[in-house]
Short mmCIF file of C-alpha atoms in Angstrom, two decimals:
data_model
loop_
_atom_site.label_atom_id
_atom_site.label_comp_id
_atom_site.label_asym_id
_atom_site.label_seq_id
_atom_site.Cartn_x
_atom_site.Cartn_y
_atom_site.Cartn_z
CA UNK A 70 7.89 -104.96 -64.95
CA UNK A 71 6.21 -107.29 -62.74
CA UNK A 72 7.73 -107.08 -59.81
CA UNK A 73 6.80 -103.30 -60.19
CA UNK A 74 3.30 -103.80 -60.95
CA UNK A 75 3.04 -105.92 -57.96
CA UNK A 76 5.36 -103.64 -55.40
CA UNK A 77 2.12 -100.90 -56.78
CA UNK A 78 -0.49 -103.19 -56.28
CA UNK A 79 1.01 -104.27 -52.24
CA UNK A 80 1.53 -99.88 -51.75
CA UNK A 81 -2.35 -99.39 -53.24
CA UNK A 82 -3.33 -102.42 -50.67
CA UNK A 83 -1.54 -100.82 -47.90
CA UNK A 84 -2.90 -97.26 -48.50
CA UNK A 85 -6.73 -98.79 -48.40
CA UNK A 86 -6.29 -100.69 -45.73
CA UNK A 87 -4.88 -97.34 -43.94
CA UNK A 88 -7.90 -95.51 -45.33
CA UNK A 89 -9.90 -98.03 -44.00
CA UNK A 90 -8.16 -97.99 -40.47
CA UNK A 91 -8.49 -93.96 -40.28
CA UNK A 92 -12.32 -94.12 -41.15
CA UNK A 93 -12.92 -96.74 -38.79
CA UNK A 94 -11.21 -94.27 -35.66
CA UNK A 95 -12.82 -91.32 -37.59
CA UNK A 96 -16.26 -93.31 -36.98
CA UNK A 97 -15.82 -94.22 -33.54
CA UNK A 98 -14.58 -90.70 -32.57
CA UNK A 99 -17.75 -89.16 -34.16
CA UNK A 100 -19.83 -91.82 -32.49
CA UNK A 101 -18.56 -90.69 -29.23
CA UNK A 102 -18.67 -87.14 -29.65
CA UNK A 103 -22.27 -87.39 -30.55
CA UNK A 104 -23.25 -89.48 -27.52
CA UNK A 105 -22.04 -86.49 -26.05
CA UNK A 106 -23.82 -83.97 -27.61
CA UNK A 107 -27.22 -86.18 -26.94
CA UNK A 108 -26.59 -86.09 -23.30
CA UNK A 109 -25.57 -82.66 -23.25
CA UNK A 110 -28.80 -81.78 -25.49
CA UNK A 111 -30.89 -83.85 -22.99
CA UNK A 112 -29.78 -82.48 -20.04
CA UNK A 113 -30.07 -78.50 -21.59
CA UNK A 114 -33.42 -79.58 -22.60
CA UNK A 115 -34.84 -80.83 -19.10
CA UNK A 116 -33.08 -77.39 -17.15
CA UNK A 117 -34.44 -75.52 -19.86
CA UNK A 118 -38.37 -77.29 -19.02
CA UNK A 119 -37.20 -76.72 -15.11
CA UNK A 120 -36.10 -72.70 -15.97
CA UNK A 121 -39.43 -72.27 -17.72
CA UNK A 122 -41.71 -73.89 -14.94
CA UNK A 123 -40.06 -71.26 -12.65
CA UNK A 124 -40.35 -68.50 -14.73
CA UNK A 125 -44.19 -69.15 -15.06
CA UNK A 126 -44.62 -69.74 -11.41
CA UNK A 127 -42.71 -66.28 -10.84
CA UNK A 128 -44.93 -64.17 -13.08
CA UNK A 129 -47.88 -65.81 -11.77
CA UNK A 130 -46.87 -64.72 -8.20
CA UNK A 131 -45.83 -61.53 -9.10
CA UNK A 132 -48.21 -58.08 -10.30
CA UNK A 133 -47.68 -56.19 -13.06
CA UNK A 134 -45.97 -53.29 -11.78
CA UNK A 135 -43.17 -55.73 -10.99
CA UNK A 136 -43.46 -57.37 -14.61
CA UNK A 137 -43.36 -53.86 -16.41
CA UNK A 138 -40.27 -53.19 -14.09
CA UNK A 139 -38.65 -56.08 -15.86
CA UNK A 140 -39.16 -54.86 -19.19
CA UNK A 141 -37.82 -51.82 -18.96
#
């Protein structure tokens, strides 16, 4: 009985330590992607500043019979 109890203990060891392994990459991969997502936030954030400067600049050179034309 054991040598059973043991061979259980080694599989329980083994199936942590492969947990362990899979959260680590999990981690990392996550870690990554959100690096990612910063950049990509960062540069939608600055084009977004850019696309607003423009659009203000626009209206202010434009009259208002060419803004109501937009709205409709």
């Amino acid at each position: 009985h054991s040598a059973s109890g043991a061979s259980v203990v080694a599989i329980d060891n083994k199936i942590e330590q492969a947990m362990d392994l899979v959260k680590s990459h999990l981690m990392y991969a996550v870690r990554e992607e959100v690096e990612v997502l910063k950049e990509q936030i960062k540069e939608l954030v600055e084009r977004n500043s850019l696309l607003e400067r423009e659009n203000a600049l626009l209206k202010s050179l434009s009259n208002n019979d060419q803004l109501s034309q937009l709205s409709t």
